Coordinates of C-alpha atoms and ligand atoms in Angstrom, one line a residue:
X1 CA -27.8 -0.4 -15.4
X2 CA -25.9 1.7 -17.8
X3 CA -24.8 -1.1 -20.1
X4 CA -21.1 -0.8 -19.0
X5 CA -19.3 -3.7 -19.0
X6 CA -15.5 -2.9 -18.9
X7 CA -13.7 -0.6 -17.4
X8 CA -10.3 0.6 -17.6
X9 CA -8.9 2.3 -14.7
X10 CA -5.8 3.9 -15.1
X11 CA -3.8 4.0 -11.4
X12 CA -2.9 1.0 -8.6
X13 CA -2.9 3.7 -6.0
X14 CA -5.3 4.0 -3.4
X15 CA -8.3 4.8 -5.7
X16 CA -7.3 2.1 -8.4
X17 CA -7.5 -0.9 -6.3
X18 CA -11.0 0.3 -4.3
X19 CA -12.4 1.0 -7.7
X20 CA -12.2 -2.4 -9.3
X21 CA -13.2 -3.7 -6.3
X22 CA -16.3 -2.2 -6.3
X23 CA -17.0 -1.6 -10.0
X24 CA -16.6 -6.1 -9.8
X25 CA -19.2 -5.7 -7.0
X26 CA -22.0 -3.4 -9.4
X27 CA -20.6 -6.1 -12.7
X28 CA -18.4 -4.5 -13.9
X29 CA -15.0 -6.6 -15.4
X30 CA -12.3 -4.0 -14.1
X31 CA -8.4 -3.8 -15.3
X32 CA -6.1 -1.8 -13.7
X33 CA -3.2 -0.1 -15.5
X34 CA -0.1 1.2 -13.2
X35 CA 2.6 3.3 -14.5
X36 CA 4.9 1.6 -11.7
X37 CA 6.5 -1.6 -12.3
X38 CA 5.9 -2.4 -8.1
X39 CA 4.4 -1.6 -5.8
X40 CA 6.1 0.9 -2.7
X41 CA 7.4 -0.4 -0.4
X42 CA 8.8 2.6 1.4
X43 CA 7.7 5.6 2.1
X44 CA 5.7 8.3 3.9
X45 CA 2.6 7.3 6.2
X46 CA -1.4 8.2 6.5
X47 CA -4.3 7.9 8.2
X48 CA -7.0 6.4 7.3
X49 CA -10.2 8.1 8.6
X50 CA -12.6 6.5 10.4
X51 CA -14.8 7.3 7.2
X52 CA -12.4 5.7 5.0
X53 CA -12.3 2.5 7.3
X54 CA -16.3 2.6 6.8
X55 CA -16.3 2.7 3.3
X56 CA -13.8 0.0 2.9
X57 CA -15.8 -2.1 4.9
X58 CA -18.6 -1.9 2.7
X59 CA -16.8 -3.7 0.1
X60 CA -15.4 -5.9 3.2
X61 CA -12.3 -5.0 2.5
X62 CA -11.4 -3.5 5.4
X63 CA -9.5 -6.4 7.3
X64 CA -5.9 -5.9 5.8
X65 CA -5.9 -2.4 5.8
X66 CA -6.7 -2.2 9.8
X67 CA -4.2 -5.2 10.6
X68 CA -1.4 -3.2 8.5
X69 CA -2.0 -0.3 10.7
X70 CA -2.8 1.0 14.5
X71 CA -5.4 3.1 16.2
X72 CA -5.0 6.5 16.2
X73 CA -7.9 8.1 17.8
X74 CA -6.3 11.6 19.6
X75 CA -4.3 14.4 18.4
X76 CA -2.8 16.7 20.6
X77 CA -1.7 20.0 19.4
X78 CA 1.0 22.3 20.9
X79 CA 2.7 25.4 20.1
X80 CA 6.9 25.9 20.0
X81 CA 7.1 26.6 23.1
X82 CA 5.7 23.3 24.7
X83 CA 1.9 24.7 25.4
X84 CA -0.5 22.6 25.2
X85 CA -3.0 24.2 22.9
X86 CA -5.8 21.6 22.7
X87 CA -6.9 18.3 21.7
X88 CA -9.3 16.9 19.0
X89 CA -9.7 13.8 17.2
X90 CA -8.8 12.2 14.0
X91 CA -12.1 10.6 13.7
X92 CA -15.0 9.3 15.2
X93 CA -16.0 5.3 16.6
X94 CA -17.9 3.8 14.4
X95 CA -20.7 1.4 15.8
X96 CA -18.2 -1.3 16.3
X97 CA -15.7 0.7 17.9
X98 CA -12.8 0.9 15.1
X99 CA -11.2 4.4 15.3
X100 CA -9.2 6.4 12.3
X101 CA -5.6 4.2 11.6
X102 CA -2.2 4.7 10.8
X103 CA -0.4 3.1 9.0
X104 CA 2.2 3.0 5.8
X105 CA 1.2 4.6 2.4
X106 CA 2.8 1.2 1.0
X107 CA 1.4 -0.6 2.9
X108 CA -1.8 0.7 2.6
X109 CA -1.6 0.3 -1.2
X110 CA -0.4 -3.9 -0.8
X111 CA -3.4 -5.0 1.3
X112 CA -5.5 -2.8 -1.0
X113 CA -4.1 -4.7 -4.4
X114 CA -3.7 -8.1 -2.3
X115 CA -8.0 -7.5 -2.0
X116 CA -8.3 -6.5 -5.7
X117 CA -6.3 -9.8 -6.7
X118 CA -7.9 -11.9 -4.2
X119 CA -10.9 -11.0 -6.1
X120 CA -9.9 -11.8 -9.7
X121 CA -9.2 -8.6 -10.5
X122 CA -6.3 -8.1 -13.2
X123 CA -3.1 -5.5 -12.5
X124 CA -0.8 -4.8 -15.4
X125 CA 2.9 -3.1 -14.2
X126 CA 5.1 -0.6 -16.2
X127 CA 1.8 0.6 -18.0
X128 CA 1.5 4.2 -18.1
X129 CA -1.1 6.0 -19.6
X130 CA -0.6 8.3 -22.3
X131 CA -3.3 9.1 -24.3
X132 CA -7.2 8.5 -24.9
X133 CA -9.7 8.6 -26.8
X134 CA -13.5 8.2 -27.1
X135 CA -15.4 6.2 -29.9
X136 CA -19.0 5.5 -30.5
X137 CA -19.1 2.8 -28.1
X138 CA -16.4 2.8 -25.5
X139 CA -12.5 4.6 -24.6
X140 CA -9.5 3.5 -26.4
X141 CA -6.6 3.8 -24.5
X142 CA -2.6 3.9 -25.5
X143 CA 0.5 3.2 -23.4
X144 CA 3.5 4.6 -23.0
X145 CA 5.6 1.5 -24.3
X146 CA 2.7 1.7 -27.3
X147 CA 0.5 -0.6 -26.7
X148 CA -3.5 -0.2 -26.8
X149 CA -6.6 -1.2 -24.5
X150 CA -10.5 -0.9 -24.9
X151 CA -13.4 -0.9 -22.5
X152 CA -16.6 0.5 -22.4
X153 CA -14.8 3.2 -19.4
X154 CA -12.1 5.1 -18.4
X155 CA -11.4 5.6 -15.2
X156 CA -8.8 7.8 -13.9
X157 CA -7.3 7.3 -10.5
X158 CA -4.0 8.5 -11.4
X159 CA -3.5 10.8 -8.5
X160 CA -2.8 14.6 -8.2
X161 CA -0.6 14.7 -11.4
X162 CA -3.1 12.8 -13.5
X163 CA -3.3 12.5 -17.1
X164 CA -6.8 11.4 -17.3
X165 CA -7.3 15.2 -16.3
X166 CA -6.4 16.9 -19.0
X167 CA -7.8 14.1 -21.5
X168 CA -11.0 15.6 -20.0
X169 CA -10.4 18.9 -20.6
X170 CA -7.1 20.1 -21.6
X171 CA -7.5 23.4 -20.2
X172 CA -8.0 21.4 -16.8
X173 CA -6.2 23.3 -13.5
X174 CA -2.7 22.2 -12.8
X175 CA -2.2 21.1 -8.8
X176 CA -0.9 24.3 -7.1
X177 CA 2.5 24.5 -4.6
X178 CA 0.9 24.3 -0.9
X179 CA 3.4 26.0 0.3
X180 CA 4.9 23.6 2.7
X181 CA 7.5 20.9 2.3
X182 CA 7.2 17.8 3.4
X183 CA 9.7 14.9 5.3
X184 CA 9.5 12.4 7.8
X185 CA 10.9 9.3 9.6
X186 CA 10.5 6.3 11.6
X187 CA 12.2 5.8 15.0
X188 CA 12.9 1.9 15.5
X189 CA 12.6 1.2 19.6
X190 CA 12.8 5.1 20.6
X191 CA 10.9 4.3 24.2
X192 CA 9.1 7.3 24.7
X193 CA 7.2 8.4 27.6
X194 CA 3.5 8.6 25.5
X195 CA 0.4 7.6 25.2
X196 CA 0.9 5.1 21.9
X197 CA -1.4 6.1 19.4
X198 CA -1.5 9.5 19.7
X199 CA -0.4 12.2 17.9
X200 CA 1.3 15.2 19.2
X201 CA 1.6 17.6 16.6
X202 CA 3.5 21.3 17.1
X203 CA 3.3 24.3 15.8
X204 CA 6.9 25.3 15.8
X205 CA 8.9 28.6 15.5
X206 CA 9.1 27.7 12.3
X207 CA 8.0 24.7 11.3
X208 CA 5.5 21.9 11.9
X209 CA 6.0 18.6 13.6
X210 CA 3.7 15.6 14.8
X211 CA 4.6 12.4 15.8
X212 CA 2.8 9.5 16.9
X213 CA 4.6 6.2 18.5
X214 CA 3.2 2.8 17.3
X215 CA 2.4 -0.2 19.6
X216 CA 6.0 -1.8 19.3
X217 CA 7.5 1.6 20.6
X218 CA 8.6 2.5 17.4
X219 CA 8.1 6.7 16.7
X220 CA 6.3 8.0 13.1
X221 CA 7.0 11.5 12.6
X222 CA 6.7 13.6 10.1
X223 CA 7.7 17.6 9.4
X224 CA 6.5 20.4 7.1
X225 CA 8.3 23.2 6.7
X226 CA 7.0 26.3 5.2
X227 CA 8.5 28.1 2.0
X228 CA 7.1 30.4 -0.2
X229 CA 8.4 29.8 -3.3
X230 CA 7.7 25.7 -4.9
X231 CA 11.4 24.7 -5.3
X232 CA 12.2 22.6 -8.7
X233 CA 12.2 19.0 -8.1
X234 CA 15.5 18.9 -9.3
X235 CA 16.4 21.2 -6.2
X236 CA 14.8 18.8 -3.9
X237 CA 16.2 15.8 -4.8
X238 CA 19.8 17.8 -5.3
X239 CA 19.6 17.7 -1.4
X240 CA 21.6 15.3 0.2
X241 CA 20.3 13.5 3.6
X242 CA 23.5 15.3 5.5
X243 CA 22.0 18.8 4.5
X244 CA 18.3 17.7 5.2
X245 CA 18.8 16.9 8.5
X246 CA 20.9 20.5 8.8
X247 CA 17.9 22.0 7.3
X248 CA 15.3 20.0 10.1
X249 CA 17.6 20.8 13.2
X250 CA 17.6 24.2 12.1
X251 CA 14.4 24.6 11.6
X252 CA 13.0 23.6 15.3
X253 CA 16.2 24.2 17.0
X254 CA 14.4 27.0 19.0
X255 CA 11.3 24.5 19.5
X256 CA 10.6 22.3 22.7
X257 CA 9.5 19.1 22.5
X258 CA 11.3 15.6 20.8
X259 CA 12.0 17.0 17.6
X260 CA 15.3 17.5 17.4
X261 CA 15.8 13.9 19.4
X262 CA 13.5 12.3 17.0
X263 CA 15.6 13.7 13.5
X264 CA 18.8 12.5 15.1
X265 CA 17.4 9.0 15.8
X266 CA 15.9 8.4 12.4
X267 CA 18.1 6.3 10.2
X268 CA 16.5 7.0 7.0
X269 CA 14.6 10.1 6.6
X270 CA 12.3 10.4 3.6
X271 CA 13.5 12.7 1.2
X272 CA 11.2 16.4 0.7
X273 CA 8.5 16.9 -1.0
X274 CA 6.6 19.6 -2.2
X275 CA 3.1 19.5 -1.1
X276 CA 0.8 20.0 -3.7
X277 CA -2.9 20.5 -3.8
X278 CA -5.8 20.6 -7.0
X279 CA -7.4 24.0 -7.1
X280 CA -11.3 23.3 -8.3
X281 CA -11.9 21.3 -11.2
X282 CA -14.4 22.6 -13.6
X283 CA -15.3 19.0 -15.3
X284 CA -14.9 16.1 -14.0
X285 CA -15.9 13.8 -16.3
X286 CA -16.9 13.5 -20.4
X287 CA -19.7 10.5 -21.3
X288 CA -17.2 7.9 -20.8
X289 CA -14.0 9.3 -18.9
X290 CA -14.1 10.5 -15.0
X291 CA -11.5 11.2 -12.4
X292 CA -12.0 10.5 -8.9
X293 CA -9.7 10.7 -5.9
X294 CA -7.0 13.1 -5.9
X295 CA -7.2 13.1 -9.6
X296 CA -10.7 15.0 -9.0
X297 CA -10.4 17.0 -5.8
X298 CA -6.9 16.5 -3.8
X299 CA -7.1 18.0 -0.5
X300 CA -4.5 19.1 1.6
X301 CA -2.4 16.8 3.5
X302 CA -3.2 18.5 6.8
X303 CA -6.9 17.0 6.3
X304 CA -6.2 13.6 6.9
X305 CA -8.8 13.1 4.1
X306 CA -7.3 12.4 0.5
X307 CA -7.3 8.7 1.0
X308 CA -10.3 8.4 3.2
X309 CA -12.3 10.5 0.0
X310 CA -10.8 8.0 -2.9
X311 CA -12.1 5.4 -1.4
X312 CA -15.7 6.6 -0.7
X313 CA -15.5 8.1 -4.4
X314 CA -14.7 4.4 -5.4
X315 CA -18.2 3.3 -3.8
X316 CA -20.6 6.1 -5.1
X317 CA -19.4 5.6 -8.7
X318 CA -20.1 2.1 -9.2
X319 CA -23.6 2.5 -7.7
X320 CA -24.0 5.2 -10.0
X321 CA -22.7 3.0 -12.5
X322 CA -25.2 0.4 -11.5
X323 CA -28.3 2.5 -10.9
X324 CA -28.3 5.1 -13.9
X325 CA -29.7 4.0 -17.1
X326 CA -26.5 5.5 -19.6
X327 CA -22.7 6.0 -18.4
X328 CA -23.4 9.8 -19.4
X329 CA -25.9 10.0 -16.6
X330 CA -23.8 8.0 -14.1
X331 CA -20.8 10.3 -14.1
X332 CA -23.0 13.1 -13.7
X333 CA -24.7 11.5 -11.0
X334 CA -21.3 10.6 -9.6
X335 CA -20.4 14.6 -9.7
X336 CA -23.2 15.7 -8.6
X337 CA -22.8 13.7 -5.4
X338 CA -19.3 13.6 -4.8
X339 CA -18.1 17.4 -5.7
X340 CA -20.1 18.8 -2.7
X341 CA -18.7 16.8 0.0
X342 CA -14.9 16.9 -1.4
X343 CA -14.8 20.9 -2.0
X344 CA -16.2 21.5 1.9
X345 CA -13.8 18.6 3.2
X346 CA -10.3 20.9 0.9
X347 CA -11.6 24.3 1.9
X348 CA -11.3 23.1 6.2
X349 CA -8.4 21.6 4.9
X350 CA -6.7 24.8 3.6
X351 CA -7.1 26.6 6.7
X352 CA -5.3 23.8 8.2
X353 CA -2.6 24.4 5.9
X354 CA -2.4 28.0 6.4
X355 CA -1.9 27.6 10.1
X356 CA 0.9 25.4 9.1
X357 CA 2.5 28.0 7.4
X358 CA 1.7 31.0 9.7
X359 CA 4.1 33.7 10.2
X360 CA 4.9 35.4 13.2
X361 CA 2.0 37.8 13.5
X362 CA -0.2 35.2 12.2
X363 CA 1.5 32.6 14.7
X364 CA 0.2 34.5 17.8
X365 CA -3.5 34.6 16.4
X366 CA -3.3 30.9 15.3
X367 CA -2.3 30.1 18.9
X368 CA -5.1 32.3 20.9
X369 CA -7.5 30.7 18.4
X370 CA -6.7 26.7 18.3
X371 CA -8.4 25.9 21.7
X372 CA -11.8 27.3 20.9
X373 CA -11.0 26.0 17.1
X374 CA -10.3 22.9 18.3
X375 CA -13.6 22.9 20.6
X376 CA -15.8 23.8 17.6
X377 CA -13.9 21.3 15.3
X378 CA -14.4 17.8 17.4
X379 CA -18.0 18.5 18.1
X380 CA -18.9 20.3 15.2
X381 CA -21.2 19.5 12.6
X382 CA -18.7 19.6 9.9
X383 CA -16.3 17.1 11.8
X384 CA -19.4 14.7 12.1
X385 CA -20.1 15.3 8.6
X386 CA -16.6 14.7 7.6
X387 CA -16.1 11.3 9.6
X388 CA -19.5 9.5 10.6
X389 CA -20.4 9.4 6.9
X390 CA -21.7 6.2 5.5
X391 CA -22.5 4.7 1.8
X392 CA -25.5 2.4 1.6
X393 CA -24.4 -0.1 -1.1
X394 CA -27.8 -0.8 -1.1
X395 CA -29.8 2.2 -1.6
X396 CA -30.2 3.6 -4.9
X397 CA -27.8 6.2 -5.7
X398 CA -28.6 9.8 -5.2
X399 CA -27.9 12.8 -7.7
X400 CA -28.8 10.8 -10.9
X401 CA -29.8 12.8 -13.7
X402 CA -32.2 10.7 -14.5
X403 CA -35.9 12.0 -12.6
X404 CA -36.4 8.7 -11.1
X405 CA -33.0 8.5 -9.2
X406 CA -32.4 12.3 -7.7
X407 CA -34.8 11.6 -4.5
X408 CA -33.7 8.2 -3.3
X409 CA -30.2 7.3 -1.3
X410 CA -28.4 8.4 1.9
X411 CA -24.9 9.3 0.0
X412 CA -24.9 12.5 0.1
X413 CA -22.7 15.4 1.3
Ligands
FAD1 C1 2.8 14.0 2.6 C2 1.4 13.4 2.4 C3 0.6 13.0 3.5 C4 -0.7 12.6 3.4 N1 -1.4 12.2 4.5 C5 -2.6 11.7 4.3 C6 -3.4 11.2 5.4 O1 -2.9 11.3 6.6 N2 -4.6 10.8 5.2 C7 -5.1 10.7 4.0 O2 -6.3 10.3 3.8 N3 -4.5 11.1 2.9 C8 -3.2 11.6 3.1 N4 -2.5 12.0 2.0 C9 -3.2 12.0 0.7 C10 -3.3 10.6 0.1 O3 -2.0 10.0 0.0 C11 -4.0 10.7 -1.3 O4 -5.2 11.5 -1.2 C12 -4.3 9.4 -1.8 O5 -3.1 8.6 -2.0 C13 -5.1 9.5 -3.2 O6 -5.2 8.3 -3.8 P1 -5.3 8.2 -5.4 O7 -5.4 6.8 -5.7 O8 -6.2 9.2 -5.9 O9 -3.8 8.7 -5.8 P2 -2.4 8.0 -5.6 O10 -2.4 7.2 -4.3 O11 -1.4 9.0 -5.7 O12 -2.3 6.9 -6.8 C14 -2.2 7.3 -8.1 C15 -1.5 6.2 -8.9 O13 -1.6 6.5 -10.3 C16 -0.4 6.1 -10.9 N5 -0.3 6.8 -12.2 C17 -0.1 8.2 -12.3 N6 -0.2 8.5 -13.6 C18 -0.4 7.4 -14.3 C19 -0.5 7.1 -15.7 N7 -0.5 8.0 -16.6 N8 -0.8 5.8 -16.1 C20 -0.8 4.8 -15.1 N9 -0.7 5.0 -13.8 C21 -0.5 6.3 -13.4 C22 0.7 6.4 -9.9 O14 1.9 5.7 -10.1 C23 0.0 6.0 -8.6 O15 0.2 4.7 -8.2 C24 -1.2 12.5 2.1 C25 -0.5 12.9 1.0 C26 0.8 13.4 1.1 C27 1.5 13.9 -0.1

């Protein structure tokens, strides 16, 4: 045990919430500090991989997350024109049948905190983190509204655009433009003719589309459109919904398939985003200050992963926390571990994304190559890798610095 009582983690998101759940499990008092004064409520959607589910259900805290969402086993993918270019899956069963789910970034993050405060665990709103620093014996941290906290850690699970980054090192990588814009909609009683719970997702003309209809009928969708250049937030949220939807019918108006139908229905369509990912990260930690989830390694969207990764990143830290005999030798334990398994899990991720983005020459390639990509991908090794992983909470943890800890475990990558 590496003599760590408290820790501060800085971040309700998806990470936050897992952390303190498990850091409570290895005995560890846990306080989570939010820059939000709520959480979402609205807002894009995910899935959770089957992975993800696993991981949670380690710290059985799986329940709420599941009944918030629905199955989504099956992706079918399809070019512009309506071919059907293959199918895969967006996980794999575990033992008790449970596939990858669906469901609401918001909603993912309330049955997450609902399972920290069940718990005990403390969340303070409307505190956002701007500045740390390490003393002899723990991490001093201040607040934007001025205020101070100490603990013997400092977590930070404050997403892509994270602070605790650069408190690490303040030559840290900034996230990088993907290339791709992002929007998206739900469809309230759109009775389509499909399969619920499976995604169709198309390779347009010119952009990309994939829907999914939920149980009750309702259709998720969501669309990336490619651009080259990242466009100032201030441009993006300049754009009105009127000219957003100009810009979506536009952009698949030479595409078959229920986009168009789907746009038009939507009575609220999430603003656009730029999609951003972390390029590699080359600390992740100091003796008393880490980063995990997308604050560490933030994958593309197109993976399916980022959420699915926080939470396993939550588990492995506080075992390492528990098992290594100084916090020093825990985070690089934690590292070693982890950075493997989330830099194989972006690179598949960013070929995803470049298909997304593929121009016309690159278009015809991507869509002679998807079937026998698709093939490969379901039953490859990687996809097993990527899904079918599991974290023994009881093992000792792998990686450890220390001699005694680097062969035992059955974490790893
Ligand atoms: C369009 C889109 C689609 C996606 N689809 C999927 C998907 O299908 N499957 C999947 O697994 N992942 C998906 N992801 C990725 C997933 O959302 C992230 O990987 C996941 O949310 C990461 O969790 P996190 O806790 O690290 O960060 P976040 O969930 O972003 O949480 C970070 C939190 O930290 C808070 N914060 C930030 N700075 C501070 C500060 N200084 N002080 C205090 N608090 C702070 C923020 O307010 C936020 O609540 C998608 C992402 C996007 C953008």
């Amino acid at each position: 045990m590496t003599h760590v009582r408290t820790a501060l983690i800085v971040g309700g998101g998806v990470a936050g919430p897992v952390t303190a759940i498990a850091l409570q499990k290895a005995g560890i008092e846990p306080v989570i500090y939010e820059a939000r004064s709520t959480a979402p409520t609205t807002g894009a959607f995910l899935t959770l991989g089957s992975n993800g589910i696993d991981a949670l259900r380690v710290l059985g805290a799986d329940t709420a997350a599941l009944a918030a969402g629905f199955p989504t086993p099956r992706i079918v993918l399809r070019s512009g024109t309506g071919k059907r270019l293959g199918e895969t899956r967006t996980g794999l069963t575990p033992p008790d049948g449970t596939t990858s789910h669906t469901l609401t970034r918001a909603d993912l993050y309330r049955a997450l905190h609902e399972q920290a405060e069940a718990r005990g665990v403390r969340v303070e709103f409307d505190r956002r983190m701007v500045a740390a620093e390490e003393t002899s014996d723990g991490v001093r941290v201040k607040f934007a509204d001025g205020s101070e906290a100490f603990g013997d850690l400092l977590v930070g699970c404050d997403g892509v655009h994270s602070t605790t980054r650069r408190i690490i090192d303040p030559d840290a990588p900034a996230p990088t433009y993907a290339g791709l814009l992002n929007a998206g909609g739900y469809v309230r009683g759109a009775r389509m003719d499909a399969e619920p719970g499976s995604y169709e997702m198309i390779f347009g003309k010119r952009a990309f589309f994939g829907h999914v209809v939920a149980p009750g009928g309702d259709v998720w969708w969501f669309a990336n459109l490619p651009r080259r250049d990242e466009p100032a937030r201030s441009e993006l949220e300049a754009i009105s919904e009127g000219q957003l939807r100009r810009q979506l019918a536009a952009a698949f108006a030479d595409d078959e398939g229920p986009a168009l139908r789907l746009i038009d229905a939507t009575s609220e369509i999430t603003p656009l985003t730029a999609v951003h990912t972390l390029p590699r990260l080359p600390r992740w930690h100091t003796d008393r200050i880490v980063v995990l989830g997308d604050a560490a390694h933030a994958p593309s969207p197109s993976s399916g992963q980022g959420a699915s990764l926080s939470i396993e990143d939550a588990i492995v830290l506080a075992k390492c926390l528990r098992d290594a005999p100084t916090p020093r030798e825990a985070l690089a334990s934690f590292e070693a571990v982890r950075r493997p398994r989330a830099e194989a899990i972006i690179k598949w991720a960013a070929r995803v994304n470049n298909a997304k983005a593929a121009g016309p020459v690159g278009r015809v390639i991507r869509d002679a190559m998807t079937p026998l990509f698709l093939s490969l991908t379901a039953n490859s090794k990687s996809h097993q890798q990527t899904y079918n992983f599991h974290i023994d909470w009881d093992t000792v943890a792998v990686g450890a610095s220390s001699p005694s800890l680097k062969s035992a475990g059955s974490d790893g990558p």
